[in-house]
């Protein structure tokens, strides 16, 4: 099982993709990427909800 997220699903135009077998790990990668590349200093509940709803699960 792999959890994956395309940042572009949350931030239109971004081509970054994250994948891990740990959902928390994907969230951690996204958080670091958001800070470094999108100037987001804090994952607010709204952002987090958007990110979580776009995480895809594949076998
Ligand atoms: Zn991005």
GROMACS .gro file of N, CA and C and ligand atoms in nm:
model
  178
    1UNK      N    1   0.084  -0.120   0.000
    1UNK     CA    2   0.000   0.000   0.000
    1UNK      C    3   0.088   0.125   0.000
    2UNK      N    4   0.055   0.214  -0.091
    2UNK     CA    5   0.129   0.339  -0.102
    2UNK      C    6   0.033   0.456  -0.090
    3UNK      N    7   0.073   0.552  -0.009
    3UNK     CA    8  -0.001   0.677  -0.004
    3UNK      C    9   0.073   0.776  -0.093
    4UNK      N   10  -0.003   0.849  -0.174
    4UNK     CA   11   0.063   0.946  -0.260
    4UNK      C   12  -0.020   1.074  -0.269
    5UNK      N   13   0.049   1.180  -0.300
    5UNK     CA   14  -0.018   1.309  -0.315
    5UNK      C   15   0.051   1.389  -0.424
    6UNK      N   16  -0.030   1.444  -0.514
    6UNK     CA   17   0.021   1.540  -0.610
    6UNK      C   18  -0.007   1.678  -0.554
    7UNK      N   19   0.099   1.753  -0.532
    7UNK     CA   20   0.081   1.886  -0.474
    7UNK      C   21  -0.011   1.971  -0.562
    8UNK      N   22  -0.005   1.948  -0.694
    8UNK     CA   23  -0.088   2.025  -0.786
    8UNK      C   24  -0.237   2.012  -0.760
    9UNK      N   25  -0.277   1.905  -0.691
    9UNK     CA   26  -0.419   1.890  -0.656
    9UNK      C   27  -0.460   1.988  -0.547
   10UNK      N   28  -0.360   2.036  -0.474
   10UNK     CA   29  -0.386   2.131  -0.365
   10UNK      C   30  -0.346   2.272  -0.406
   11UNK      N   31  -0.228   2.280  -0.468
   11UNK     CA   32  -0.176   2.408  -0.515
   11UNK      C   33  -0.166   2.400  -0.668
   12UNK      N   34  -0.262   2.457  -0.739
   12UNK     CA   35  -0.263   2.445  -0.885
   12UNK      C   36  -0.131   2.490  -0.946
   13UNK      N   37  -0.079   2.408  -1.039
   13UNK     CA   38   0.043   2.443  -1.110
   13UNK      C   39   0.168   2.378  -1.053
   14UNK      N   40   0.162   2.328  -0.931
   14UNK     CA   41   0.280   2.264  -0.871
   14UNK      C   42   0.289   2.120  -0.921
   15UNK      N   43   0.410   2.076  -0.960
   15UNK     CA   44   0.425   1.943  -1.017
   15UNK      C   45   0.486   1.844  -0.919
   16UNK      N   46   0.509   1.887  -0.794
   16UNK     CA   47   0.570   1.798  -0.696
   16UNK      C   48   0.476   1.682  -0.662
   17UNK      N   49   0.536   1.564  -0.643
   17UNK     CA   50   0.459   1.447  -0.602
   17UNK      C   51   0.528   1.381  -0.483
   18UNK      N   52   0.449   1.328  -0.393
   18UNK     CA   53   0.504   1.263  -0.275
   18UNK      C   54   0.444   1.125  -0.261
   19UNK      N   55   0.526   1.031  -0.216
   19UNK     CA   56   0.477   0.894  -0.205
   19UNK      C   57   0.549   0.826  -0.090
   20UNK      N   58   0.474   0.750  -0.015
   20UNK     CA   59   0.534   0.674   0.095
   20UNK      C   60   0.437   0.565   0.136
   21UNK      N   61   0.487   0.465   0.207
   21UNK     CA   62   0.393   0.365   0.259
   21UNK      C   63   0.337   0.408   0.394
   22UNK      N   64   0.378   0.527   0.439
   22UNK     CA   65   0.323   0.583   0.561
   22UNK      C   66   0.250   0.713   0.531
   23UNK      N   67   0.126   0.719   0.573
   23UNK     CA   68   0.045   0.839   0.549
   23UNK      C   69   0.106   0.959   0.622
   24UNK      N   70   0.153   0.936   0.743
   24UNK     CA   71   0.215   1.045   0.819
   24UNK      C   72   0.341   1.096   0.749
   25UNK      N   73   0.412   1.003   0.686
   25UNK     CA   74   0.534   1.042   0.615
   25UNK      C   75   0.500   1.132   0.497
   26UNK      N   76   0.394   1.097   0.425
   26UNK     CA   77   0.350   1.183   0.314
   26UNK      C   78   0.315   1.321   0.366
   27UNK      N   79   0.242   1.326   0.475
   27UNK     CA   80   0.205   1.455   0.533
   27UNK      C   81   0.329   1.535   0.574
   28UNK      N   82   0.429   1.465   0.628
   28UNK     CA   83   0.552   1.531   0.667
   28UNK      C   84   0.626   1.589   0.547
   29UNK      N   85   0.632   1.509   0.439
   29UNK     CA   86   0.698   1.556   0.317
   29UNK      C   87   0.625   1.677   0.259
   30UNK      N   88   0.494   1.669   0.258
   30UNK     CA   89   0.414   1.779   0.205
   30UNK      C   90   0.436   1.905   0.290
   31UNK      N   91   0.439   1.886   0.421
   31UNK     CA   92   0.458   2.000   0.509
   31UNK      C   93   0.590   2.070   0.483
   32UNK      N   94   0.697   1.991   0.470
   32UNK     CA   95   0.830   2.048   0.444
   32UNK      C   96   0.832   2.117   0.309
   33UNK      N   97   0.769   2.056   0.210
   33UNK     CA   98   0.763   2.113   0.075
   33UNK      C   99   0.682   2.243   0.075
   34UNK      N  100   0.573   2.245   0.146
   34UNK     CA  101   0.488   2.365   0.150
   34UNK      C  102   0.563   2.483   0.210
   35UNK      N  103   0.642   2.455   0.315
   35UNK     CA  104   0.720   2.560   0.378
   35UNK      C  105   0.828   2.610   0.282
   36UNK      N  106   0.900   2.515   0.219
   36UNK     CA  107   1.014   2.551   0.136
   36UNK      C  108   0.973   2.615   0.004
   37UNK      N  109   0.861   2.571  -0.054
   37UNK     CA  110   0.829   2.611  -0.191
   37UNK      C  111   0.706   2.699  -0.202
   38UNK      N  112   0.623   2.698  -0.102
   38UNK     CA  113   0.499   2.776  -0.114
   38UNK      C  114   0.486   2.882  -0.006
   39UNK      N  115   0.589   2.896   0.076
   39UNK     CA  116   0.587   3.001   0.176
   39UNK      C  117   0.480   2.981   0.283
   40UNK      N  118   0.433   2.856   0.294
   40UNK     CA  119   0.334   2.827   0.398
   40UNK      C  120   0.409   2.792   0.526
   41UNK      N  121   0.390   2.870   0.629
   41UNK     CA  122   0.466   2.848   0.751
   41UNK      C  123   0.393   2.757   0.849
   42UNK      N  124   0.267   2.736   0.821
   42UNK     CA  125   0.186   2.659   0.914
   42UNK      C  126   0.078   2.585   0.836
   43UNK      N  127   0.065   2.454   0.862
   43UNK     CA  128  -0.043   2.380   0.799
   43UNK      C  129  -0.170   2.402   0.881
   44UNK      N  130  -0.251   2.493   0.835
   44UNK     CA  131  -0.375   2.522   0.906
   44UNK      C  132  -0.472   2.406   0.888
   45UNK      N  133  -0.574   2.397   0.972
   45UNK     CA  134  -0.671   2.289   0.957
   45UNK      C  135  -0.732   2.284   0.817
   46UNK      N  136  -0.757   2.400   0.757
   46UNK     CA  137  -0.813   2.404   0.622
   46UNK      C  138  -0.717   2.342   0.520
   47UNK      N  139  -0.590   2.382   0.530
   47UNK     CA  140  -0.490   2.329   0.437
   47UNK      C  141  -0.474   2.179   0.459
   48UNK      N  142  -0.467   2.141   0.585
   48UNK     CA  143  -0.448   2.001   0.619
   48UNK      C  144  -0.563   1.915   0.565
   49UNK      N  145  -0.684   1.968   0.579
   49UNK     CA  146  -0.801   1.896   0.531
   49UNK      C  147  -0.794   1.878   0.379
   50UNK      N  148  -0.753   1.984   0.312
   50UNK     CA  149  -0.740   1.979   0.167
   50UNK      C  150  -0.634   1.877   0.126
   51UNK      N  151  -0.521   1.879   0.196
   51UNK     CA  152  -0.415   1.784   0.166
   51UNK      C  153  -0.462   1.642   0.191
   52UNK      N  154  -0.524   1.619   0.306
   52UNK     CA  155  -0.565   1.484   0.342
   52UNK      C  156  -0.668   1.429   0.244
   53UNK      N  157  -0.757   1.517   0.196
   53UNK     CA  158  -0.862   1.471   0.106
   53UNK      C  159  -0.805   1.437  -0.031
   54UNK      N  160  -0.683   1.482  -0.059
   54UNK     CA  161  -0.622   1.455  -0.190
   54UNK      C  162  -0.518   1.344  -0.185
   55UNK      N  163  -0.495   1.286  -0.069
   55UNK     CA  164  -0.403   1.174  -0.060
   55UNK      C  165  -0.468   1.051  -0.122
   56UNK      N  166  -0.398   0.992  -0.217
   56UNK     CA  167  -0.448   0.874  -0.285
   56UNK      C  168  -0.380   0.749  -0.230
   57UNK      N  169  -0.454   0.642  -0.227
   57UNK     CA  170  -0.403   0.515  -0.177
   57UNK      C  171  -0.397   0.416  -0.292
   58UNK      N  172  -0.280   0.357  -0.311
   58UNK     CA  173  -0.269   0.258  -0.419
   58UNK      C  174  -0.200   0.134  -0.366
   59UNK      N  175  -0.226   0.022  -0.429
   59UNK     CA  176  -0.170  -0.105  -0.384
   59UNK      C  177  -0.024  -0.117  -0.423
   60LIG    ZN1  178   0.392   2.219  -0.421
   0.00000   0.00000   0.00000
